[in-house]
Each structure stands twice: as structure tokens, then as C-alpha cells.
């Protein structure tokens, strides 16, 4: 059974290949000769990042260099993709700390829940995105490496507009 | 002074082959970088600019990358042909260069050296014959890859080449009618203004035959398999078609072949329609070598260099136009391509040949001698024909949507 095809008739000026082609050639020529280019010369010139960009994690540290994490276990619980590995421990003073704390940045979706949930403001996301690695193992950041990060931490909300309006 | 003979001729030919081949390959390298730059500029990007000044060494980086990359050999491939195909893709485009005149003859102490590798008396037929071989590389690559996408690409390539081959050859017939000779140097001479010897048209054939140029250019685009005629590669449908299975240097060979083809077609456009190595408005470069070896005009070394420059500038401009078209027009659908080839180009070119032939008969009956007026009359005829052609194309009768065909 032959199908019914609706044929839309367009005005000649619109349907003409020759005119459309000529117009296209004109447009591309204009762009070809236009010296203003949109390309950002990336490694030389970088983006102005918003303070709210969520990137590579960073662990906050005490003055003596210990990580602030108290091993409460909230962030591994809240993490939607299960990429935080935490083994808590207790020292001789009865203070809890994270014996093993690893974040798999490869799996992380940078949702920011871990930073939001942390009671002691230990784990933070950072304003940083240049973390290419040669192997997948290198993407798993251990506690030491998280503490070493130096980039700015993410502001989860704009201080001048806390209700995000 | 006559042409070089004997041992000097052999030496001169070997040097010419070596030099022209090197220049050809260098221009292919240059063409790839220019193409990417133009593509970038058209899309408001800056193109490759990190390797070397202005990104000029990018080609070398790519070459090194391609050489050290892994070469894959599909299990289903037919080995010999799979290896042979890239070679066949490069070959025709490079050997076509043999009959292209690049500049005025260079006088040496052994006689003058013509700036053409082989001044064959069948130059034009050689171009058509070798040009057709180009399809073997594509068809063979498609078939021997043992992949269905490649096979389809190869089939499309051959169908397209055959369709446009006809129009390509026919579009040059009016030119041969005007020139009355198929030697490439003679075609160039006829576009120059000679006062001595046989009369010439003193104007580039782009004027008296510009519809011919249009047809030649369109079929040339189809022959080089570039957008808007890159149906054999069609990455959207065929995952780049006939070279899907190729990698590393073999893949590069196809690219080199494509660019060599573009440069060759551009050189042909220059020779046939843009006066070859002629420098406009200057009588000093009117040097004509007749087929029996006599020379009209005074060849000198610096004239050779100037005319070589003129030839390269014209060819480069045509190459740029090729690229500009490539980055503007979208690909045709397959039936549109075939319609354009068989239902439009073929008829239009045939009618064009007839009209030009009758006009030439008319002009000769009136008794206007070969010369500038002769060419101007043809120019007017071409203008009228072009208007009619535009009217026809504009009615949308050639390229239209699929719905109209049901
Ligand atoms: S940002 Fe989200 S996904 Fe990433 S570690 Fe924190 S909670 Fe998990
Ligand atoms: S980083 Fe914060 S939320 Fe996560 S375990 Fe340590 S203290 Fe708890």
C-alpha cells in the first residue's frame, strides 16, 4: 500500500539549491576572512572558574597537619556512586580519625554531597579540573594526597546569595 | 636553439621528475595544513597552531604519528589487494602531473628544457585515461577490506566516478574545439596573446568557456571525492566508507592521494581555463613551443621562474576554492548525486557542446578570424547559457527533496 506523503511546497527562493549554495559560500567567506576567532588558547589562557565549580576534592587539615576528618562515616553513606572508601580508627586519646580514606575521582560525579554532609567541614570539593592521569589507579586519591591539594575549595553557595536566588 | 636532445634530455627529464614529484609531495603537505587552517577559520576557530610557527610543523608531527602507529590488518581482508589499494589511490594523481606544463621553457647551454615532464601529443587523452584509474584504488580498498561499510563505500565510489567521468571528459570538448589540439602546452599558448605565428584567443578560456569551467569544476569535485560529493566516505552512514579498515600510514596514503588529486585537478583547471602559466597583461611570457620543437618568443631563466610562480599562485587559489566549497556545502543524498550526474550534468554538457560547436560554425561562416573578438562572442553566448542554466537550477528541478519523487 503506497503511503501518504505530505508534500510541503516552499517558495522558489527558499527551495533553490543554487541560491542557498551561493548564500552559504558568502557566509563561510565572511567567517574565513574574519580575523576574530573564538578559540581559547587553552593551556596558555584558562577559564575564569566560578567559585562554585565542583572539581577535585581537597581535605582540610589542622595546623599540625592532621586531616580534619573524624571518620564519622557520613560521606561514604551519602555518596551516590559509592566512591569513598573509609576505614575509621581511634587513637590513644579516644579521638576518631580516618585510618584509610580514599576517593576514586574517576567514579565521582562531583555532586558535592560529601562536602555538604561533613559535620566537621573536612572534605571539600575544589575549584580545579586539570587532573589527567596515565593510569586508573592514579585516580584513586588517598588521604595524604587529598590533604596535599592546594586549590581553592568550592563554595557550595554564593555567600552574597545564600538562598540561591 | 632547439630543445635538449640525447643524454642531456634524459638527465633533464630525470631532474624534472624528481623536482616535480618533490614539489608535489611538499604541496600535499602544505595543502593538509592549509585545509585545516581554512576549516578552522571558516568555523571561527584558529586551526592547528601549536606545533611550530603558525602550526606549520603540524604535518610533520602527524606524519611521525602515522608512521609509528599500529597497522591493523583485518582478518577478513584480502591481503595483497588491501596493501595495493592505497598505492593505487596515490598513483594516478601523481602521474597525471607528467603532462601538465608548469612554466615557460628554460634555456640551458644544451638547448631549452620544457617545464613539463612529458610533452605528449596526446596530453589531454592521457589526462582523461589516467584520471579514470583513480577509482581502482577506492573500489579495491572497499572490496578487499572485507567489511560491508567499506564495500558500500567502494561501490559508491565507482558508481560516482563513472557517472562524473563522462561529464568531466565532455566538459573539455568545447575547449578542444577552440584549441584544435590536445597538447597541453598548446592549450596554454592559445590563451596567450601572440602577435607572431598562428593566431590565438588572447584571453583565458575562463571567459569564452566559463560554463565549461563550471562543468569541469563540478565533475572535478566529484572525481576527487570531496564534499559535497564525498559519498564514498560518508562518515555518518558508512563510517568513512572505503578506508574504514585502514590505519596508520596506509590511511595516510589515502589522504595524500586525495590531496594530490585535489592539487592535480586544480592544476588542470589552471591549465585549461586560467591560462596555465600565463602572466596576465604581459607579452613577455608569450613563449610557444611547437610540436616540432621550434620556439616562438624569447625564453629566459627569470621568465621561467616568474611563470612557475604564476602557475603556483593560480593553482593554490583554485585549491583554496576547493577547500572553501568543502567546508560550506553539505553532502548530497545518493539519489541527488546520481540525478545531478546523469539527469543534469550529462545533458547540460552535451547541449553545451552542441551550442558551442554551432556558434563556432557560425562565427567561422561570418568570417571572424581566431582572436579576441572570436572569444568575446563566445563569452556572450556563455553568459546567456549561464543565465538559462541558473534559471533551470533555480526552479529546483535538479536537487530536490525525496518527498517530491514519490
Ligand atoms: S562529590 Fe558526590 S560522588 Fe563525589 S565523592 Fe562526594 S558524594 Fe561522592
Ligand atoms: S570527611 Fe567528613 S563526613 Fe566524611 S568521614 Fe570524615 S568527617 Fe565524616
PDB file of N, CA, C and O in Angstrom, chain B residues 48-106:
ATOM      1  N   UNK B  48      45.095  24.376  13.655  1.00  0.00           N
ATOM      2  CA  UNK B  48      46.294  23.933  14.383  1.00  0.00           C
ATOM      3  C   UNK B  48      47.285  25.080  14.494  1.00  0.00           C
ATOM      4  O   UNK B  48      47.581  25.736  13.506  1.00  0.00           O
ATOM      5  N   UNK B  49      47.763  25.355  15.684  1.00  0.00           N
ATOM      6  CA  UNK B  49      48.721  26.459  15.823  1.00  0.00           C
ATOM      7  C   UNK B  49      49.739  26.194  16.922  1.00  0.00           C
ATOM      8  O   UNK B  49      50.440  27.087  17.344  1.00  0.00           O
ATOM      9  N   UNK B  50      49.862  24.936  17.359  1.00  0.00           N
ATOM     10  CA  UNK B  50      50.751  24.707  18.480  1.00  0.00           C
ATOM     11  C   UNK B  50      52.108  24.156  18.077  1.00  0.00           C
ATOM     12  O   UNK B  50      53.081  24.348  18.781  1.00  0.00           O
ATOM     13  N   UNK B  51      52.156  23.443  16.939  1.00  0.00           N
ATOM     14  CA  UNK B  51      53.430  22.860  16.518  1.00  0.00           C
ATOM     15  C   UNK B  51      54.082  23.789  15.512  1.00  0.00           C
ATOM     16  O   UNK B  51      53.610  23.943  14.395  1.00  0.00           O
ATOM     17  N   UNK B  52      55.144  24.414  15.928  1.00  0.00           N
ATOM     18  CA  UNK B  52      55.868  25.279  15.001  1.00  0.00           C
ATOM     19  C   UNK B  52      55.131  26.588  14.779  1.00  0.00           C
ATOM     20  O   UNK B  52      54.022  26.783  15.254  1.00  0.00           O
ATOM     21  N   UNK B  53      55.761  27.495  14.030  1.00  0.00           N
ATOM     22  CA  UNK B  53      55.137  28.786  13.789  1.00  0.00           C
ATOM     23  C   UNK B  53      53.866  28.605  12.965  1.00  0.00           C
ATOM     24  O   UNK B  53      53.872  27.888  11.964  1.00  0.00           O
ATOM     25  N   UNK B  54      52.799  29.194  13.393  1.00  0.00           N
ATOM     26  CA  UNK B  54      51.521  29.162  12.670  1.00  0.00           C
ATOM     27  C   UNK B  54      51.023  27.723  12.515  1.00  0.00           C
ATOM     28  O   UNK B  54      50.225  27.409  11.669  1.00  0.00           O
ATOM     29  N   UNK B  55      51.536  26.812  13.345  1.00  0.00           N
ATOM     30  CA  UNK B  55      51.119  25.417  13.246  1.00  0.00           C
ATOM     31  C   UNK B  55      51.677  24.703  12.042  1.00  0.00           C
ATOM     32  O   UNK B  55      51.231  23.618  11.689  1.00  0.00           O
ATOM     33  N   UNK B  56      52.690  25.287  11.402  1.00  0.00           N
ATOM     34  CA  UNK B  56      53.144  24.761  10.118  1.00  0.00           C
ATOM     35  C   UNK B  56      53.806  23.397  10.238  1.00  0.00           C
ATOM     36  O   UNK B  56      53.855  22.645   9.277  1.00  0.00           O
ATOM     37  N   UNK B  57      54.321  23.061  11.420  1.00  0.00           N
ATOM     38  CA  UNK B  57      55.009  21.771  11.538  1.00  0.00           C
ATOM     39  C   UNK B  57      54.050  20.656  11.945  1.00  0.00           C
ATOM     40  O   UNK B  57      54.461  19.516  12.148  1.00  0.00           O
ATOM     41  N   UNK B  58      52.792  21.000  12.053  1.00  0.00           N
ATOM     42  CA  UNK B  58      51.778  20.009  12.410  1.00  0.00           C
ATOM     43  C   UNK B  58      51.830  18.797  11.482  1.00  0.00           C
ATOM     44  O   UNK B  58      51.719  17.660  11.929  1.00  0.00           O
ATOM     45  N   UNK B  59      52.023  19.052  10.186  1.00  0.00           N
ATOM     46  CA  UNK B  59      52.064  17.951   9.230  1.00  0.00           C
ATOM     47  C   UNK B  59      53.151  16.962   9.565  1.00  0.00           C
ATOM     48  O   UNK B  59      52.970  15.753   9.452  1.00  0.00           O
ATOM     49  N   UNK B  60      54.315  17.496   9.969  1.00  0.00           N
ATOM     50  CA  UNK B  60      55.426  16.601  10.285  1.00  0.00           C
ATOM     51  C   UNK B  60      55.074  15.775  11.512  1.00  0.00           C
ATOM     52  O   UNK B  60      55.267  14.563  11.540  1.00  0.00           O
ATOM     53  N   UNK B  61      54.491  16.443  12.501  1.00  0.00           N
ATOM     54  CA  UNK B  61      54.074  15.720  13.701  1.00  0.00           C
ATOM     55  C   UNK B  61      53.082  14.622  13.337  1.00  0.00           C
ATOM     56  O   UNK B  61      53.196  13.482  13.804  1.00  0.00           O
ATOM     57  N   UNK B  62      52.125  14.955  12.470  1.00  0.00           N
ATOM     58  CA  UNK B  62      51.142  13.955  12.069  1.00  0.00           C
ATOM     59  C   UNK B  62      51.796  12.817  11.311  1.00  0.00           C
ATOM     60  O   UNK B  62      51.440  11.654  11.489  1.00  0.00           O
ATOM     61  N   UNK B  63      52.763  13.172  10.461  1.00  0.00           N
ATOM     62  CA  UNK B  63      53.465  12.146   9.691  1.00  0.00           C
ATOM     63  C   UNK B  63      54.154  11.177  10.629  1.00  0.00           C
ATOM     64  O   UNK B  63      54.020   9.957  10.503  1.00  0.00           O
ATOM     65  N   UNK B  64      54.878  11.712  11.613  1.00  0.00           N
ATOM     66  CA  UNK B  64      55.585  10.846  12.563  1.00  0.00           C
ATOM     67  C   UNK B  64      54.579   9.975  13.300  1.00  0.00           C
ATOM     68  O   UNK B  64      54.747   8.762  13.439  1.00  0.00           O
ATOM     69  N   UNK B  65      53.491  10.599  13.719  1.00  0.00           N
ATOM     70  CA  UNK B  65      52.472   9.844  14.450  1.00  0.00           C
ATOM     71  C   UNK B  65      51.964   8.680  13.587  1.00  0.00           C
ATOM     72  O   UNK B  65      51.853   7.551  14.046  1.00  0.00           O
ATOM     73  N   UNK B  66      51.688   8.978  12.316  1.00  0.00           N
ATOM     74  CA  UNK B  66      51.124   7.950  11.458  1.00  0.00           C
ATOM     75  C   UNK B  66      52.096   6.822  11.187  1.00  0.00           C
ATOM     76  O   UNK B  66      51.701   5.681  10.993  1.00  0.00           O
ATOM     77  N   UNK B  67      53.388   7.167  11.148  1.00  0.00           N
ATOM     78  CA  UNK B  67      54.358   6.116  10.863  1.00  0.00           C
ATOM     79  C   UNK B  67      54.513   5.188  12.058  1.00  0.00           C
ATOM     80  O   UNK B  67      54.619   3.973  11.909  1.00  0.00           O
ATOM     81  N   UNK B  68      54.510   5.745  13.275  1.00  0.00           N
ATOM     82  CA  UNK B  68      54.746   4.872  14.428  1.00  0.00           C
ATOM     83  C   UNK B  68      53.475   4.235  14.966  1.00  0.00           C
ATOM     84  O   UNK B  68      53.507   3.455  15.905  1.00  0.00           O
ATOM     85  N   UNK B  69      52.348   4.536  14.365  1.00  0.00           N
ATOM     86  CA  UNK B  69      51.108   3.931  14.827  1.00  0.00           C
ATOM     87  C   UNK B  69      51.019   2.468  14.416  1.00  0.00           C
ATOM     88  O   UNK B  69      51.673   2.045  13.468  1.00  0.00           O
ATOM     89  N   UNK B  70      50.145   1.731  15.094  1.00  0.00           N
ATOM     90  CA  UNK B  70      49.995   0.322  14.739  1.00  0.00           C
ATOM     91  C   UNK B  70      49.228   0.185  13.440  1.00  0.00           C
ATOM     92  O   UNK B  70      48.242   0.863  13.206  1.00  0.00           O
ATOM     93  N   UNK B  71      49.708  -0.720  12.590  1.00  0.00           N
ATOM     94  CA  UNK B  71      48.989  -1.009  11.349  1.00  0.00           C
ATOM     95  C   UNK B  71      48.097  -2.200  11.590  1.00  0.00           C
ATOM     96  O   UNK B  71      48.556  -3.252  12.004  1.00  0.00           O
ATOM     97  N   UNK B  72      46.830  -2.070  11.327  1.00  0.00           N
ATOM     98  CA  UNK B  72      45.945  -3.210  11.519  1.00  0.00           C
ATOM     99  C   UNK B  72      45.697  -3.884  10.177  1.00  0.00           C
ATOM    100  O   UNK B  72      45.709  -3.253   9.140  1.00  0.00           O
ATOM    101  N   UNK B  73      45.517  -5.182  10.256  1.00  0.00           N
ATOM    102  CA  UNK B  73      45.210  -5.955   9.049  1.00  0.00           C
ATOM    103  C   UNK B  73      43.991  -6.802   9.391  1.00  0.00           C
ATOM    104  O   UNK B  73      44.102  -7.783  10.126  1.00  0.00           O
ATOM    105  N   UNK B  74      42.808  -6.423   8.916  1.00  0.00           N
ATOM    106  CA  UNK B  74      41.613  -7.179   9.298  1.00  0.00           C
ATOM    107  C   UNK B  74      41.719  -8.630   8.858  1.00  0.00           C
ATOM    108  O   UNK B  74      42.293  -8.924   7.799  1.00  0.00           O
ATOM    109  N   UNK B  75      41.169  -9.536   9.666  1.00  0.00           N
ATOM    110  CA  UNK B  75      41.274 -10.963   9.353  1.00  0.00           C
ATOM    111  C   UNK B  75      40.586 -11.293   8.046  1.00  0.00           C
ATOM    112  O   UNK B  75      41.008 -12.184   7.320  1.00  0.00           O
ATOM    113  N   UNK B  76      39.514 -10.555   7.743  1.00  0.00           N
ATOM    114  CA  UNK B  76      38.750 -10.857   6.534  1.00  0.00           C
ATOM    115  C   UNK B  76      39.363 -10.247   5.283  1.00  0.00           C
ATOM    116  O   UNK B  76      38.893 -10.497   4.186  1.00  0.00           O
ATOM    117  N   UNK B  77      40.386  -9.407   5.462  1.00  0.00           N
ATOM    118  CA  UNK B  77      40.894  -8.661   4.314  1.00  0.00           C
ATOM    119  C   UNK B  77      41.632  -9.576   3.348  1.00  0.00           C
ATOM    120  O   UNK B  77      42.212 -10.591   3.740  1.00  0.00           O
ATOM    121  N   UNK B  78      41.613  -9.188   2.082  1.00  0.00           N
ATOM    122  CA  UNK B  78      42.387  -9.904   1.074  1.00  0.00           C
ATOM    123  C   UNK B  78      43.727  -9.190   0.992  1.00  0.00           C
ATOM    124  O   UNK B  78      43.824  -8.066   0.493  1.00  0.00           O
ATOM    125  N   UNK B  79      44.721  -9.863   1.519  1.00  0.00           N
ATOM    126  CA  UNK B  79      45.969  -9.205   1.845  1.00  0.00           C
ATOM    127  C   UNK B  79      46.598  -8.378   0.722  1.00  0.00           C
ATOM    128  O   UNK B  79      46.834  -7.184   0.876  1.00  0.00           O
ATOM    129  N   UNK B  80      46.861  -9.003  -0.419  1.00  0.00           N
ATOM    130  CA  UNK B  80      47.597  -8.318  -1.484  1.00  0.00           C
ATOM    131  C   UNK B  80      46.889  -7.041  -1.911  1.00  0.00           C
ATOM    132  O   UNK B  80      47.481  -5.974  -2.019  1.00  0.00           O
ATOM    133  N   UNK B  81      45.581  -7.184  -2.122  1.00  0.00           N
ATOM    134  CA  UNK B  81      44.840  -6.032  -2.640  1.00  0.00           C
ATOM    135  C   UNK B  81      44.676  -4.965  -1.575  1.00  0.00           C
ATOM    136  O   UNK B  81      44.659  -3.777  -1.872  1.00  0.00           O
ATOM    137  N   UNK B  82      44.583  -5.424  -0.342  1.00  0.00           N
ATOM    138  CA  UNK B  82      44.443  -4.484   0.762  1.00  0.00           C
ATOM    139  C   UNK B  82      45.674  -3.583   0.843  1.00  0.00           C
ATOM    140  O   UNK B  82      45.587  -2.397   1.134  1.00  0.00           O
ATOM    141  N   UNK B  83      46.833  -4.160   0.564  1.00  0.00           N
ATOM    142  CA  UNK B  83      48.072  -3.385   0.606  1.00  0.00           C
ATOM    143  C   UNK B  83      48.234  -2.557  -0.663  1.00  0.00           C
ATOM    144  O   UNK B  83      48.724  -1.427  -0.638  1.00  0.00           O
ATOM    145  N   UNK B  84      47.767  -3.121  -1.757  1.00  0.00           N
ATOM    146  CA  UNK B  84      47.952  -2.453  -3.048  1.00  0.00           C
ATOM    147  C   UNK B  84      47.060  -1.213  -3.185  1.00  0.00           C
ATOM    148  O   UNK B  84      47.444  -0.221  -3.806  1.00  0.00           O
ATOM    149  N   UNK B  85      45.877  -1.278  -2.594  1.00  0.00           N
ATOM    150  CA  UNK B  85      44.877  -0.227  -2.824  1.00  0.00           C
ATOM    151  C   UNK B  85      45.374   1.189  -2.516  1.00  0.00           C
ATOM    152  O   UNK B  85      45.187   2.087  -3.333  1.00  0.00           O
ATOM    153  N   UNK B  86      46.023   1.424  -1.344  1.00  0.00           N
ATOM    154  CA  UNK B  86      46.474   2.795  -1.082  1.00  0.00           C
ATOM    155  C   UNK B  86      47.459   3.296  -2.128  1.00  0.00           C
ATOM    156  O   UNK B  86      47.455   4.482  -2.467  1.00  0.00           O
ATOM    157  N   UNK B  87      48.283   2.377  -2.638  1.00  0.00           N
ATOM    158  CA  UNK B  87      49.237   2.784  -3.665  1.00  0.00           C
ATOM    159  C   UNK B  87      48.482   3.231  -4.915  1.00  0.00           C
ATOM    160  O   UNK B  87      48.778   4.269  -5.516  1.00  0.00           O
ATOM    161  N   UNK B  88      47.478   2.439  -5.283  1.00  0.00           N
ATOM    162  CA  UNK B  88      46.699   2.780  -6.470  1.00  0.00           C
ATOM    163  C   UNK B  88      45.942   4.090  -6.275  1.00  0.00           C
ATOM    164  O   UNK B  88      45.592   4.746  -7.240  1.00  0.00           O
ATOM    165  N   UNK B  89      45.673   4.435  -5.021  1.00  0.00           N
ATOM    166  CA  UNK B  89      44.945   5.680  -4.796  1.00  0.00           C
ATOM    167  C   UNK B  89      45.848   6.888  -5.028  1.00  0.00           C
ATOM    168  O   UNK B  89      45.392   7.934  -5.455  1.00  0.00           O
ATOM    169  N   UNK B  90      47.133   6.734  -4.755  1.00  0.00           N
ATOM    170  CA  UNK B  90      48.055   7.863  -4.937  1.00  0.00           C
ATOM    171  C   UNK B  90      48.520   7.973  -6.379  1.00  0.00           C
ATOM    172  O   UNK B  90      48.640   9.053  -6.928  1.00  0.00           O
ATOM    173  N   UNK B  91      48.744   6.815  -6.982  1.00  0.00           N
ATOM    174  CA  UNK B  91      49.424   6.771  -8.269  1.00  0.00           C
ATOM    175  C   UNK B  91      48.829   7.676  -9.348  1.00  0.00           C
ATOM    176  O   UNK B  91      49.536   8.520  -9.895  1.00  0.00           O
ATOM    177  N   UNK B  92      47.537   7.538  -9.661  1.00  0.00           N
ATOM    178  CA  UNK B  92      47.017   8.303 -10.807  1.00  0.00           C
ATOM    179  C   UNK B  92      47.215   9.797 -10.630  1.00  0.00           C
ATOM    180  O   UNK B  92      47.636  10.486 -11.555  1.00  0.00           O
ATOM    181  N   UNK B  93      46.938  10.286  -9.404  1.00  0.00           N
ATOM    182  CA  UNK B  93      47.026  11.724  -9.188  1.00  0.00           C
ATOM    183  C   UNK B  93      48.449  12.217  -9.413  1.00  0.00           C
ATOM    184  O   UNK B  93      48.661  13.305  -9.945  1.00  0.00           O
ATOM    185  N   UNK B  94      49.436  11.403  -9.029  1.00  0.00           N
ATOM    186  CA  UNK B  94      50.811  11.869  -9.179  1.00  0.00           C
ATOM    187  C   UNK B  94      51.292  11.750 -10.623  1.00  0.00           C
ATOM    188  O   UNK B  94      51.969  12.645 -11.112  1.00  0.00           O
ATOM    189  N   UNK B  95      50.929  10.653 -11.320  1.00  0.00           N
ATOM    190  CA  UNK B  95      51.462  10.558 -12.678  1.00  0.00           C
ATOM    191  C   UNK B  95      50.714  11.456 -13.645  1.00  0.00           C
ATOM    192  O   UNK B  95      51.207  11.745 -14.718  1.00  0.00           O
ATOM    193  N   UNK B  96      49.547  11.940 -13.227  1.00  0.00           N
ATOM    194  CA  UNK B  96      48.851  12.917 -14.069  1.00  0.00           C
ATOM    195  C   UNK B  96      49.699  14.166 -14.260  1.00  0.00           C
ATOM    196  O   UNK B  96      49.596  14.862 -15.256  1.00  0.00           O
ATOM    197  N   UNK B  97      50.540  14.424 -13.275  1.00  0.00           N
ATOM    198  CA  UNK B  97      51.346  15.631 -13.324  1.00  0.00           C
ATOM    199  C   UNK B  97      52.319  15.650 -14.492  1.00  0.00           C
ATOM    200  O   UNK B  97      52.837  16.695 -14.843  1.00  0.00           O
ATOM    201  N   UNK B  98      52.527  14.481 -15.101  1.00  0.00           N
ATOM    202  CA  UNK B  98      53.517  14.403 -16.168  1.00  0.00           C
ATOM    203  C   UNK B  98      53.181  15.301 -17.345  1.00  0.00           C
ATOM    204  O   UNK B  98      54.081  15.802 -18.010  1.00  0.00           O
ATOM    205  N   UNK B  99      51.905  15.506 -17.616  1.00  0.00           N
ATOM    206  CA  UNK B  99      51.583  16.257 -18.833  1.00  0.00           C
ATOM    207  C   UNK B  99      51.122  17.681 -18.541  1.00  0.00           C
ATOM    208  O   UNK B  99      50.540  18.328 -19.388  1.00  0.00           O
ATOM    209  N   UNK B 100      51.354  18.130 -17.329  1.00  0.00           N
ATOM    210  CA  UNK B 100      50.938  19.496 -17.009  1.00  0.00           C
ATOM    211  C   UNK B 100      52.107  20.455 -17.212  1.00  0.00           C
ATOM    212  O   UNK B 100      53.174  20.266 -16.625  1.00  0.00           O
ATOM    213  N   UNK B 101      51.945  21.462 -18.053  1.00  0.00           N
ATOM    214  CA  UNK B 101      53.033  22.435 -18.237  1.00  0.00           C
ATOM    215  C   UNK B 101      53.060  23.420 -17.078  1.00  0.00           C
ATOM    216  O   UNK B 101      52.061  24.037 -16.756  1.00  0.00           O
ATOM    217  N   UNK B 102      54.232  23.565 -16.461  1.00  0.00           N
ATOM    218  CA  UNK B 102      54.320  24.400 -15.258  1.00  0.00           C
ATOM    219  C   UNK B 102      54.830  25.803 -15.539  1.00  0.00           C
ATOM    220  O   UNK B 102      54.614  26.706 -14.751  1.00  0.00           O
ATOM    221  N   UNK B 103      55.590  25.947 -16.621  1.00  0.00           N
ATOM    222  CA  UNK B 103      56.180  27.256 -16.844  1.00  0.00           C
ATOM    223  C   UNK B 103      56.772  27.335 -18.240  1.00  0.00           C
ATOM    224  O   UNK B 103      56.747  26.367 -19.001  1.00  0.00           O
ATOM    225  N   UNK B 104      57.336  28.501 -18.545  1.00  0.00           N
ATOM    226  CA  UNK B 104      57.920  28.672 -19.874  1.00  0.00           C
ATOM    227  C   UNK B 104      59.237  27.897 -19.943  1.00  0.00           C
ATOM    228  O   UNK B 104      59.858  27.626 -18.917  1.00  0.00           O
ATOM    229  N   UNK B 105      59.682  27.540 -21.148  1.00  0.00           N
ATOM    230  CA  UNK B 105      60.896  26.719 -21.277  1.00  0.00           C
ATOM    231  C   UNK B 105      62.116  27.416 -20.689  1.00  0.00           C
ATOM    232  O   UNK B 105      62.214  28.637 -20.710  1.00  0.00           O
ATOM    233  N   UNK B 106      63.012  26.610 -20.138  1.00  0.00           N
ATOM    234  CA  UNK B 106      64.221  27.146 -19.508  1.00  0.00           C
ATOM    235  C   UNK B 106      65.393  26.943 -20.460  1.00  0.00           C
ATOM    236  O   UNK B 106      65.712  25.810 -20.811  1.00  0.00           O
TER     237      UNK B 106
END
